Amino acid sequence: MNAVPVFASTIGGKPVETGNMLPVYDKFTGELYAQVHQPGRDDVHLAVTEAKRSQAIVPFPVMKRHEVLSKAAALMKERASELADAMVAEAGKLRRDALNEVYWSVDLFAESAEEAKRLHGETFMLPVPGLERKTCYTMRVPVGVVAAITPYNFPLNLVAHKVAPALGAGNAVILKPAAQTPVVAFLLADILRDAGLPEGYLHVLGGEGPTVGEWLLEDERIDLYSFTGSVPVGRRIKERTGLRRVALELGSNSATIVHSDADPVAAARACVQGGFANAGQVCISVQRVYVHESIRDAFVRELTMQAKALVVGDPHDESTDVGPMISEREAERVHEWIGEAIAQGASALTGNRREGALVWPTVLVDVKPDMKVMRREVFGPVICVASYRSLEEAIDLVNDSEYGLQAGIMTRDLHAAMEATRGIRAGGVIVGGTSAFRIGSMPYGGVKNSGIGREGPRYAMEEMSDLKTVVILD
Ligand code: NAD
């Protein structure tokens, strides 16, 4: 066997080689792909000490931030192939999806470089007799040290959504990538070092949530936790961090309405793309579809036909459409939920098949609101279809969820679109598309149990900086 690459955190300029190895597997072949030295508790706290120290003594002025982030974007482009290969192996991503993810991340760095220059305050009047000629203004200052804790499903893009704006706003960052997919985060750290990031402004700590993650939560010197992941872990982070700030991007069982005027073929195509991309492991994946009863049969026929045509298998193979899930255990869970729904009266029109970590795209009909596949976040390649009579009913069905990340409505009917955008309780509503639409720059985040705060470089930078008010009574 070839020697696998080994990664270690660098703290205080030195690699921390603990010998406590975290194995990273190729998610399709199951072979060992890389190993990471997991830092111990003292190393984690030392990383925070170093981040604080660097921030206090190493200047990182705005034009330097702009330069580093722009250069990092250019280097990521140059190393796109290597970054993509890492994600094909450690996350089981299709290569074309992995390359797209690199380019989205390049955009996030380029945009954060620009936004860094625009992070400014406002000047105010003081409308009080005698103070009219005095000056009051606000400025944005870094919060300090940001802990970025990220999930496995977009191991570069979701890291970029945190690291780029956090650095752009002048913070030092401690990054804890998902234990299943740490390699691409280490490659990014390399790129940032080559781009001239000042020493100590980024520490990557590869390790498990219950150890490295928890040690981060107990360190009172961290000023902001920026987390993307599941609801239980988000809840835990909020409970543990007291008065310190948190930004939480959590899960969802996202819904899409296919209205009576929609083209069933185009709507099915959009749902197949939005429900089965990345094997359904997307926080805004199309999970619940509510289709108007007048086009229900045509839509379901198309959806099933298109889902059946998808090629499931090796993500290294160009012809594959749906690769493996992150682990066999996760695939088993999804398959069990499908089985449970069928036992409760649902029918699978396609899919309902698993081999190892592969789950075949599954279309379920005759679903009921309280089935797990409807109520909880499936986070796998499953689309549940139910029909509705009135738009009002459809909006109520969409809102019948503990989550509220994003929803979609496929229609060209302006009135229906406006009713839906007003009535749906979510962080975002996509008109003419599915829930699964995201562009990096747009404000993105949830309501209800889908989270707190918004990402997108400009919005993340606001969350990752403090507004300081200055009054000059000269
Ligand atoms: P997860 O919550 O299991 O893990 C996310 C991160 O938290 C990982 O780095 C993990 O190691 C860490 N962690 C786990 N336990 C911890 C603890 N006790 N203390 C500190 N850190 C801990 O999530 P996942 O399974 O990697 O990702 C899937 C979830 O992420 C889904 O629920 C999905 O919807 C959500 N997600 C949300 C968005 C969004 O933008 N809203 C985007 C992608 C994924």
Short mmCIF file of C-alpha atoms and ligand atoms in Angstrom, two decimals:
data_model
loop_
_atom_site.label_atom_id
_atom_site.label_comp_id
_atom_site.label_asym_id
_atom_site.label_seq_id
_atom_site.Cartn_x
_atom_site.Cartn_y
_atom_site.Cartn_z
CA MET A 1 0.00 0.00 0.00
CA ASN A 2 1.22 3.53 -0.77
CA ALA A 3 1.98 5.74 2.22
CA VAL A 4 -1.05 7.89 2.96
CA PRO A 5 -0.64 11.63 3.54
CA VAL A 6 -0.49 12.74 7.18
CA PHE A 7 -1.70 16.12 8.40
CA ALA A 8 -1.12 17.94 11.68
CA SER A 9 -2.21 21.25 13.15
CA THR A 10 0.44 23.95 13.24
CA ILE A 11 0.44 25.86 16.50
CA GLY A 12 3.03 28.53 17.25
CA GLY A 13 4.77 27.69 13.96
CA LYS A 14 5.26 24.02 14.91
CA PRO A 15 3.31 20.94 13.76
CA VAL A 16 1.53 19.24 16.64
CA GLU A 17 2.26 15.54 16.18
CA THR A 18 0.38 13.78 18.93
CA GLY A 19 0.36 10.28 17.43
CA ASN A 20 -3.36 10.09 18.23
CA MET A 21 -4.39 9.50 14.63
CA LEU A 22 -7.74 10.23 13.04
CA PRO A 23 -8.14 7.98 9.99
CA VAL A 24 -9.82 9.48 6.93
CA TYR A 25 -11.28 6.96 4.50
CA ASP A 26 -12.15 7.10 0.82
CA LYS A 27 -15.93 7.05 1.08
CA PHE A 28 -16.43 4.82 -1.95
CA THR A 29 -13.58 2.32 -1.75
CA GLY A 30 -13.38 2.33 2.05
CA GLU A 31 -9.57 2.49 1.81
CA LEU A 32 -7.49 4.60 4.18
CA TYR A 33 -6.95 7.89 2.37
CA ALA A 34 -5.19 10.11 4.92
CA GLN A 35 -4.42 10.45 8.61
CA VAL A 36 -4.61 13.44 10.91
CA HIS A 37 -2.83 13.98 14.24
CA GLN A 38 -5.66 14.91 16.60
CA PRO A 39 -4.68 17.67 19.00
CA GLY A 40 -5.09 17.14 22.74
CA ARG A 41 -7.00 19.41 25.07
CA ASP A 42 -3.91 21.51 25.89
CA ASP A 43 -3.12 21.90 22.18
CA VAL A 44 -6.62 23.22 21.55
CA HIS A 45 -6.26 25.81 24.30
CA LEU A 46 -2.77 26.68 23.07
CA ALA A 47 -4.20 27.34 19.61
CA VAL A 48 -6.62 29.82 21.17
CA THR A 49 -3.75 31.47 23.10
CA GLU A 50 -1.78 31.79 19.86
CA ALA A 51 -4.77 33.15 17.96
CA LYS A 52 -5.36 35.79 20.66
CA ARG A 53 -1.67 36.65 20.81
CA SER A 54 -1.33 37.00 17.03
CA GLN A 55 -4.38 39.17 16.86
CA ALA A 56 -3.00 41.45 19.54
CA ILE A 57 0.52 41.86 18.14
CA VAL A 58 0.56 40.96 14.43
CA PRO A 59 -0.99 43.68 12.27
CA PHE A 60 -3.59 42.55 9.72
CA PRO A 61 -4.77 45.80 8.16
CA VAL A 62 -7.57 45.93 5.65
CA MET A 63 -5.49 46.08 2.46
CA LYS A 64 -3.45 43.12 3.66
CA ARG A 65 -6.69 41.20 4.21
CA HIS A 66 -7.79 42.12 0.71
CA GLU A 67 -4.46 41.00 -0.72
CA VAL A 68 -4.33 37.68 1.15
CA LEU A 69 -7.91 36.71 0.33
CA SER A 70 -7.51 37.67 -3.35
CA LYS A 71 -4.28 35.73 -3.61
CA ALA A 72 -5.86 32.73 -1.88
CA ALA A 73 -8.68 32.82 -4.46
CA ALA A 74 -6.13 32.74 -7.28
CA LEU A 75 -4.15 29.90 -5.67
CA MET A 76 -7.30 27.88 -5.11
CA LYS A 77 -8.03 28.17 -8.81
CA GLU A 78 -4.52 26.97 -9.61
CA ARG A 79 -4.87 24.02 -7.24
CA ALA A 80 -8.51 23.30 -8.14
CA SER A 81 -7.82 19.80 -9.34
CA GLU A 82 -6.01 18.79 -6.14
CA LEU A 83 -8.73 20.30 -3.94
CA ALA A 84 -11.43 18.51 -5.95
CA ASP A 85 -9.60 15.16 -5.77
CA ALA A 86 -9.47 15.43 -1.98
CA MET A 87 -13.24 15.92 -1.84
CA VAL A 88 -13.95 13.06 -4.26
CA ALA A 89 -12.05 10.78 -1.90
CA GLU A 90 -12.91 12.03 1.57
CA ALA A 91 -16.54 13.09 0.90
CA GLY A 92 -17.48 10.69 -1.94
CA LYS A 93 -18.37 13.66 -4.16
CA LEU A 94 -18.72 13.41 -7.91
CA ARG A 95 -15.71 15.02 -9.49
CA ARG A 96 -17.77 17.60 -11.40
CA ASP A 97 -19.54 18.57 -8.16
CA ALA A 98 -16.24 18.78 -6.33
CA LEU A 99 -14.81 21.09 -8.99
CA ASN A 100 -17.91 23.28 -8.82
CA GLU A 101 -17.46 23.45 -5.08
CA VAL A 102 -13.89 24.69 -5.55
CA TYR A 103 -15.07 27.45 -7.89
CA TRP A 104 -17.88 28.53 -5.53
CA SER A 105 -15.26 28.73 -2.80
CA VAL A 106 -12.92 30.77 -5.02
CA ASP A 107 -15.81 33.24 -5.45
CA LEU A 108 -16.34 33.43 -1.71
CA PHE A 109 -12.69 34.35 -1.16
CA ALA A 110 -12.72 36.90 -3.99
CA GLU A 111 -15.91 38.44 -2.68
CA SER A 112 -14.69 38.53 0.92
CA ALA A 113 -11.58 40.31 -0.34
CA GLU A 114 -13.82 43.02 -1.79
CA GLU A 115 -16.19 43.17 1.17
CA ALA A 116 -13.23 43.60 3.51
CA LYS A 117 -12.78 47.05 1.96
CA ARG A 118 -16.45 47.90 2.38
CA LEU A 119 -16.84 46.96 6.03
CA HIS A 120 -17.51 50.40 7.41
CA GLY A 121 -19.87 52.28 9.69
CA GLU A 122 -22.09 55.34 9.41
CA THR A 123 -22.02 58.94 10.57
CA PHE A 124 -24.92 60.17 12.70
CA MET A 125 -26.39 63.48 13.72
CA LEU A 126 -26.97 63.96 17.44
CA PRO A 127 -30.45 65.53 17.39
CA VAL A 128 -30.24 67.16 20.82
CA PRO A 129 -30.04 70.93 21.43
CA GLY A 130 -26.41 71.94 21.91
CA LEU A 131 -25.00 68.74 20.35
CA GLU A 132 -25.87 69.43 16.71
CA ARG A 133 -22.29 70.26 15.78
CA LYS A 134 -20.77 67.24 17.54
CA THR A 135 -19.78 64.07 15.76
CA CYS A 136 -21.06 60.52 16.18
CA TYR A 137 -20.05 57.62 14.01
CA THR A 138 -19.81 53.86 14.04
CA MET A 139 -16.99 51.60 12.96
CA ARG A 140 -16.76 47.84 12.54
CA VAL A 141 -14.03 46.08 14.52
CA PRO A 142 -13.12 42.37 14.61
CA VAL A 143 -14.91 40.31 17.28
CA GLY A 144 -11.58 38.63 18.09
CA VAL A 145 -11.24 34.87 17.79
CA VAL A 146 -13.83 33.00 15.73
CA ALA A 147 -14.25 29.24 16.15
CA ALA A 148 -15.53 27.81 12.87
CA ILE A 149 -17.06 24.33 13.22
CA THR A 150 -18.13 22.77 9.93
CA PRO A 151 -19.96 19.68 8.58
CA TYR A 152 -18.92 17.02 6.07
CA ASN A 153 -21.31 17.67 3.19
CA PHE A 154 -19.54 20.68 1.58
CA PRO A 155 -16.12 20.36 3.19
CA LEU A 156 -14.55 23.26 1.30
CA ASN A 157 -17.47 25.56 0.55
CA LEU A 158 -18.84 25.67 4.09
CA VAL A 159 -15.33 26.22 5.44
CA ALA A 160 -14.89 29.07 2.94
CA HIS A 161 -18.22 30.57 4.04
CA LYS A 162 -16.71 31.04 7.49
CA VAL A 163 -12.95 31.43 7.08
CA ALA A 164 -13.02 34.01 4.26
CA PRO A 165 -15.41 36.52 5.90
CA ALA A 166 -13.91 35.96 9.35
CA LEU A 167 -10.44 36.86 8.05
CA GLY A 168 -11.90 39.63 5.90
CA ALA A 169 -13.30 41.19 9.06
CA GLY A 170 -9.87 40.92 10.71
CA ASN A 171 -10.48 38.01 13.07
CA ALA A 172 -8.21 35.13 13.95
CA VAL A 173 -9.84 31.78 13.20
CA ILE A 174 -9.76 28.35 14.78
CA LEU A 175 -11.23 25.92 12.28
CA LYS A 176 -12.53 22.51 13.27
CA PRO A 177 -13.59 20.74 10.09
CA ALA A 178 -15.79 17.63 10.18
CA ALA A 179 -13.90 14.55 11.35
CA GLN A 180 -14.93 12.68 8.17
CA THR A 181 -13.53 15.36 5.80
CA PRO A 182 -10.60 17.33 7.28
CA VAL A 183 -8.11 17.00 4.39
CA VAL A 184 -9.40 19.76 2.12
CA ALA A 185 -9.39 22.15 5.12
CA PHE A 186 -5.69 21.45 5.68
CA LEU A 187 -5.04 22.08 1.97
CA LEU A 188 -6.86 25.40 2.27
CA ALA A 189 -4.72 26.36 5.28
CA ASP A 190 -1.66 25.65 3.14
CA ILE A 191 -3.00 27.92 0.42
CA LEU A 192 -3.68 30.72 2.90
CA ARG A 193 -0.15 30.43 4.25
CA ASP A 194 1.22 30.69 0.69
CA ALA A 195 -1.07 33.67 0.12
CA GLY A 196 0.72 35.50 2.96
CA LEU A 197 -1.74 35.11 5.86
CA PRO A 198 0.01 36.47 8.95
CA GLU A 199 1.25 33.83 11.39
CA GLY A 200 -1.32 32.66 13.94
CA TYR A 201 -4.45 33.92 12.17
CA LEU A 202 -5.66 30.44 11.20
CA HIS A 203 -5.41 27.19 13.11
CA VAL A 204 -6.93 24.01 11.70
CA LEU A 205 -7.71 21.45 14.39
CA GLY A 206 -8.59 18.06 12.90
CA GLY A 207 -10.55 15.88 15.31
CA GLU A 208 -13.84 14.62 16.64
CA GLY A 209 -16.72 16.72 17.93
CA PRO A 210 -16.97 15.18 21.41
CA THR A 211 -13.25 15.88 22.04
CA VAL A 212 -11.78 18.74 20.00
CA GLY A 213 -15.20 20.34 19.48
CA GLU A 214 -16.07 20.24 23.18
CA TRP A 215 -12.64 21.62 24.16
CA LEU A 216 -13.33 24.57 21.91
CA LEU A 217 -16.70 25.13 23.57
CA GLU A 218 -15.11 25.25 27.03
CA ASP A 219 -12.58 27.96 26.07
CA GLU A 220 -14.06 31.24 27.31
CA ARG A 221 -11.59 33.27 25.25
CA ILE A 222 -13.34 32.41 21.99
CA ASP A 223 -15.55 35.35 21.03
CA LEU A 224 -17.82 33.82 18.40
CA TYR A 225 -18.78 30.30 17.38
CA SER A 226 -19.79 30.01 13.76
CA PHE A 227 -21.32 26.58 13.34
CA THR A 228 -22.87 24.69 10.45
CA GLY A 229 -24.28 21.26 11.20
CA SER A 230 -27.08 19.35 12.86
CA VAL A 231 -29.72 20.65 15.27
CA PRO A 232 -28.59 18.58 18.30
CA VAL A 233 -25.01 19.85 18.03
CA GLY A 234 -26.22 23.41 17.39
CA ARG A 235 -28.35 23.20 20.52
CA ARG A 236 -25.39 21.86 22.48
CA ILE A 237 -23.16 24.73 21.30
CA LYS A 238 -25.73 27.31 22.32
CA GLU A 239 -26.15 25.70 25.73
CA ARG A 240 -22.41 25.53 26.39
CA THR A 241 -21.38 28.99 25.29
CA GLY A 242 -23.45 31.16 27.62
CA LEU A 243 -23.21 34.83 26.72
CA ARG A 244 -20.67 34.31 23.97
CA ARG A 245 -21.94 34.85 20.47
CA VAL A 246 -23.09 32.05 18.18
CA ALA A 247 -24.12 31.85 14.54
CA LEU A 248 -25.90 28.57 13.72
CA GLU A 249 -26.63 27.19 10.25
CA LEU A 250 -28.65 24.05 10.95
CA GLY A 251 -30.76 21.48 9.19
CA SER A 252 -34.06 21.39 7.40
CA ASN A 253 -36.70 19.15 5.75
CA SER A 254 -37.09 21.64 2.92
CA ALA A 255 -40.27 21.83 0.89
CA THR A 256 -41.01 22.80 -2.71
CA ILE A 257 -44.47 23.60 -4.08
CA VAL A 258 -45.15 22.56 -7.70
CA HIS A 259 -48.10 24.74 -8.60
CA SER A 260 -50.88 24.01 -11.11
CA ASP A 261 -49.31 26.10 -13.90
CA ALA A 262 -45.85 24.46 -13.65
CA ASP A 263 -44.46 22.36 -16.50
CA PRO A 264 -44.34 18.85 -14.98
CA VAL A 265 -41.24 17.87 -16.98
CA ALA A 266 -39.22 20.94 -16.02
CA ALA A 267 -40.43 20.78 -12.42
CA ALA A 268 -39.44 17.12 -12.17
CA ARG A 269 -36.00 17.94 -13.61
CA ALA A 270 -35.48 20.67 -11.02
CA CYS A 271 -36.61 18.40 -8.19
CA VAL A 272 -34.37 15.53 -9.31
CA GLN A 273 -31.41 17.90 -9.40
CA GLY A 274 -32.29 19.48 -6.05
CA GLY A 275 -33.23 16.26 -4.27
CA PHE A 276 -30.52 13.84 -5.38
CA ALA A 277 -27.43 16.07 -5.84
CA ASN A 278 -24.67 15.14 -3.38
CA ALA A 279 -26.75 12.02 -2.59
CA GLY A 280 -29.31 14.28 -0.92
CA GLN A 281 -26.80 15.42 1.70
CA VAL A 282 -27.61 19.09 1.29
CA CYS A 283 -29.27 21.21 3.98
CA ILE A 284 -31.79 22.59 1.45
CA SER A 285 -32.24 19.33 -0.45
CA VAL A 286 -35.71 18.88 -1.98
CA GLN A 287 -37.25 16.54 0.58
CA ARG A 288 -40.97 17.36 0.64
CA VAL A 289 -42.72 18.17 -2.64
CA TYR A 290 -46.30 19.44 -2.60
CA VAL A 291 -47.76 19.23 -6.10
CA HIS A 292 -51.13 20.57 -7.24
CA GLU A 293 -53.57 17.69 -7.73
CA SER A 294 -54.28 18.72 -11.35
CA ILE A 295 -50.71 17.90 -12.47
CA ARG A 296 -49.83 15.37 -9.79
CA ASP A 297 -49.90 12.26 -12.00
CA ALA A 298 -47.88 13.82 -14.84
CA PHE A 299 -45.32 15.20 -12.40
CA VAL A 300 -44.91 11.94 -10.47
CA ARG A 301 -44.54 9.97 -13.71
CA GLU A 302 -41.75 12.30 -14.89
CA LEU A 303 -40.05 12.45 -11.50
CA THR A 304 -39.96 8.66 -11.27
CA MET A 305 -38.69 8.26 -14.83
CA GLN A 306 -35.92 10.81 -14.35
CA ALA A 307 -34.93 9.39 -10.95
CA LYS A 308 -34.72 5.87 -12.43
CA ALA A 309 -32.39 7.12 -15.16
CA LEU A 310 -29.73 8.31 -12.68
CA VAL A 311 -26.54 6.27 -12.54
CA VAL A 312 -25.57 5.32 -9.00
CA GLY A 313 -22.02 4.28 -8.17
CA ASP A 314 -18.36 5.23 -8.11
CA PRO A 315 -17.88 9.02 -7.76
CA HIS A 316 -14.51 8.74 -9.54
CA ASP A 317 -16.40 7.61 -12.67
CA GLU A 318 -17.53 10.47 -14.96
CA SER A 319 -20.82 8.76 -15.82
CA THR A 320 -22.03 8.56 -12.20
CA ASP A 321 -24.87 10.83 -11.09
CA VAL A 322 -25.27 9.77 -7.47
CA GLY A 323 -22.27 8.70 -5.39
CA PRO A 324 -22.05 7.21 -1.91
CA MET A 325 -23.36 8.75 1.28
CA ILE A 326 -20.79 9.77 3.88
CA SER A 327 -20.89 6.35 5.60
CA GLU A 328 -22.56 2.98 5.48
CA ARG A 329 -24.21 3.78 8.80
CA GLU A 330 -25.86 6.89 7.37
CA ALA A 331 -26.98 4.89 4.31
CA GLU A 332 -28.48 2.24 6.60
CA ARG A 333 -30.35 4.92 8.55
CA VAL A 334 -31.84 6.41 5.38
CA HIS A 335 -32.81 2.97 4.09
CA GLU A 336 -34.46 2.18 7.44
CA TRP A 337 -36.49 5.40 7.32
CA ILE A 338 -37.68 4.49 3.80
CA GLY A 339 -38.64 1.01 5.05
CA GLU A 340 -40.49 2.48 8.02
CA ALA A 341 -42.46 4.85 5.74
CA ILE A 342 -43.42 1.91 3.49
CA ALA A 343 -44.54 -0.10 6.53
CA GLN A 344 -46.72 2.89 7.47
CA GLY A 345 -48.42 3.01 4.06
CA ALA A 346 -46.07 4.92 1.71
CA SER A 347 -45.06 3.49 -1.69
CA ALA A 348 -41.59 3.73 -3.24
CA LEU A 349 -41.93 4.28 -7.00
CA THR A 350 -38.20 3.85 -7.48
CA GLY A 351 -35.11 3.36 -5.33
CA ASN A 352 -35.53 1.79 -1.88
CA ARG A 353 -32.27 -0.01 -2.48
CA ARG A 354 -28.93 0.15 -0.66
CA GLU A 355 -25.50 -1.37 -1.21
CA GLY A 356 -22.80 -0.33 1.24
CA ALA A 357 -22.90 3.48 1.42
CA LEU A 358 -24.87 3.76 -1.85
CA VAL A 359 -28.57 4.56 -1.63
CA TRP A 360 -30.60 4.61 -4.86
CA PRO A 361 -32.64 7.79 -5.47
CA THR A 362 -36.02 7.10 -3.93
CA VAL A 363 -39.38 8.68 -4.77
CA LEU A 364 -42.03 8.11 -2.09
CA VAL A 365 -45.76 8.76 -2.55
CA ASP A 366 -48.74 8.18 -0.22
CA VAL A 367 -46.68 9.78 2.52
CA LYS A 368 -48.21 11.12 5.75
CA PRO A 369 -47.07 14.24 7.61
CA ASP A 370 -45.87 12.35 10.69
CA MET A 371 -43.66 9.83 8.95
CA LYS A 372 -39.95 10.33 9.75
CA VAL A 373 -39.20 10.92 6.06
CA MET A 374 -41.53 13.94 6.18
CA ARG A 375 -41.12 15.25 9.73
CA ARG A 376 -37.34 14.87 10.24
CA GLU A 377 -34.39 15.82 8.06
CA VAL A 378 -33.62 12.81 5.83
CA PHE A 379 -30.26 14.10 4.57
CA GLY A 380 -30.21 11.40 1.90
CA PRO A 381 -31.52 10.83 -1.67
CA VAL A 382 -35.24 10.70 -0.87
CA ILE A 383 -38.07 12.84 -2.28
CA CYS A 384 -41.54 12.58 -0.73
CA VAL A 385 -44.48 13.72 -2.86
CA ALA A 386 -47.91 14.76 -1.59
CA SER A 387 -50.66 16.66 -3.42
CA TYR A 388 -52.73 19.72 -2.49
CA ARG A 389 -55.92 21.45 -3.66
CA SER A 390 -55.47 25.10 -2.71
CA LEU A 391 -52.35 27.22 -2.46
CA GLU A 392 -53.32 28.13 1.09
CA GLU A 393 -53.26 24.45 1.99
CA ALA A 394 -49.84 24.05 0.33
CA ILE A 395 -48.39 26.96 2.30
CA ASP A 396 -49.73 25.46 5.55
CA LEU A 397 -48.13 22.12 4.65
CA VAL A 398 -44.77 23.79 3.95
CA ASN A 399 -44.97 25.58 7.30
CA ASP A 400 -45.87 22.41 9.19
CA SER A 401 -42.24 21.87 10.17
CA GLU A 402 -39.90 22.63 13.05
CA TYR A 403 -37.49 23.92 10.38
CA GLY A 404 -37.45 26.98 8.14
CA LEU A 405 -34.32 27.22 6.02
CA GLN A 406 -35.49 27.65 2.43
CA ALA A 407 -38.51 26.71 0.34
CA GLY A 408 -39.32 26.82 -3.37
CA ILE A 409 -42.40 27.36 -5.50
CA MET A 410 -42.44 26.36 -9.15
CA THR A 411 -44.85 28.79 -10.77
CA ARG A 412 -45.11 31.74 -13.13
CA ASP A 413 -48.34 32.92 -11.53
CA LEU A 414 -47.42 36.22 -9.90
CA HIS A 415 -50.23 36.10 -7.38
CA ALA A 416 -49.34 32.56 -6.27
CA ALA A 417 -45.67 33.53 -6.03
CA MET A 418 -46.44 36.58 -3.89
CA GLU A 419 -48.79 34.61 -1.64
CA ALA A 420 -46.07 32.00 -1.12
CA THR A 421 -43.29 34.50 -0.40
CA ARG A 422 -45.54 36.22 2.15
CA GLY A 423 -46.94 33.06 3.72
CA ILE A 424 -43.96 30.74 3.95
CA ARG A 425 -41.96 31.00 7.16
CA ALA A 426 -38.34 30.38 6.11
CA GLY A 427 -35.04 32.19 5.72
CA GLY A 428 -35.55 32.26 1.95
CA VAL A 429 -38.19 31.51 -0.70
CA ILE A 430 -37.17 30.64 -4.26
CA VAL A 431 -39.73 31.47 -6.94
CA GLY A 432 -39.51 29.51 -10.18
CA GLY A 433 -37.11 27.00 -8.60
CA THR A 434 -36.76 24.51 -5.78
CA SER A 435 -35.62 24.95 -2.18
CA ALA A 436 -32.13 23.81 -3.24
CA PHE A 437 -30.95 27.07 -4.83
CA ARG A 438 -27.98 28.92 -3.33
CA ILE A 439 -25.50 31.47 -4.61
CA GLY A 440 -22.66 32.27 -2.22
CA SER A 441 -23.20 36.01 -2.02
CA MET A 442 -26.88 35.92 -1.11
CA PRO A 443 -27.95 36.18 2.52
CA TYR A 444 -28.58 32.63 3.65
CA GLY A 445 -29.76 31.15 6.91
CA GLY A 446 -32.77 29.84 8.74
CA VAL A 447 -35.63 30.59 11.08
CA LYS A 448 -37.13 28.25 13.69
CA ASN A 449 -34.83 25.25 14.31
CA SER A 450 -32.87 25.93 11.11
CA GLY A 451 -30.65 28.39 12.89
CA ILE A 452 -29.61 31.86 13.88
CA GLY A 453 -27.80 34.37 11.67
CA ARG A 454 -27.05 34.76 7.99
CA GLU A 455 -24.11 33.75 5.80
CA GLY A 456 -22.92 35.19 2.49
CA PRO A 457 -19.70 37.21 2.86
CA ARG A 458 -21.28 40.60 3.46
CA TYR A 459 -23.78 39.30 6.02
CA ALA A 460 -21.29 36.99 7.71
CA MET A 461 -18.83 39.87 8.08
CA GLU A 462 -21.45 41.90 9.87
CA GLU A 463 -21.95 39.01 12.30
CA MET A 464 -18.21 38.53 12.65
CA SER A 465 -17.51 42.15 13.56
CA ASP A 466 -18.62 44.42 16.39
CA LEU A 467 -20.25 47.76 15.81
CA LYS A 468 -18.37 50.34 17.85
CA THR A 469 -19.94 53.76 18.40
CA VAL A 470 -17.72 56.83 18.69
CA VAL A 471 -19.03 60.16 20.01
CA ILE A 472 -16.73 63.18 19.82
CA LEU A 473 -17.77 65.93 22.22
CA ASP A 474 -14.89 68.25 21.39
P1 NAD B 1 -22.84 17.49 12.83
O1 NAD B 1 -23.67 18.42 13.62
O2 NAD B 1 -22.80 16.07 13.24
O3 NAD B 1 -21.31 17.98 12.82
C1 NAD B 1 -20.95 19.28 12.42
C2 NAD B 1 -19.64 19.66 13.09
O4 NAD B 1 -19.84 19.73 14.51
C3 NAD B 1 -18.53 18.65 12.87
O5 NAD B 1 -17.31 19.36 12.72
C4 NAD B 1 -18.53 17.87 14.17
O6 NAD B 1 -17.29 17.25 14.47
C5 NAD B 1 -18.83 18.99 15.16
N1 NAD B 1 -19.34 18.51 16.47
C6 NAD B 1 -20.01 17.37 16.74
N2 NAD B 1 -20.28 17.30 18.07
C7 NAD B 1 -19.76 18.41 18.64
C8 NAD B 1 -19.71 18.91 19.96
N3 NAD B 1 -20.25 18.25 20.99
N4 NAD B 1 -19.10 20.09 20.19
C9 NAD B 1 -18.56 20.80 19.17
N5 NAD B 1 -18.56 20.37 17.89
C10 NAD B 1 -19.16 19.19 17.62
O7 NAD B 1 -23.31 17.65 11.31
P2 NAD B 1 -22.88 16.80 10.04
O8 NAD B 1 -23.48 15.44 10.20
O9 NAD B 1 -21.42 16.92 9.78
O10 NAD B 1 -23.63 17.61 8.88
C11 NAD B 1 -24.95 17.41 8.58
C12 NAD B 1 -25.84 18.48 9.16
O11 NAD B 1 -25.39 19.78 8.79
C13 NAD B 1 -27.26 18.40 8.63
O12 NAD B 1 -28.17 18.56 9.69
C14 NAD B 1 -27.34 19.57 7.66
O13 NAD B 1 -28.62 20.08 7.44
C15 NAD B 1 -26.48 20.57 8.33
N6 NAD B 1 -26.06 21.59 7.37
C16 NAD B 1 -26.59 22.84 7.43
C17 NAD B 1 -26.23 23.80 6.50
C18 NAD B 1 -26.76 25.20 6.54
O14 NAD B 1 -26.17 26.07 5.91
N7 NAD B 1 -27.84 25.46 7.23
C19 NAD B 1 -25.31 23.46 5.49
C20 NAD B 1 -24.81 22.17 5.46
C21 NAD B 1 -25.17 21.24 6.41
#
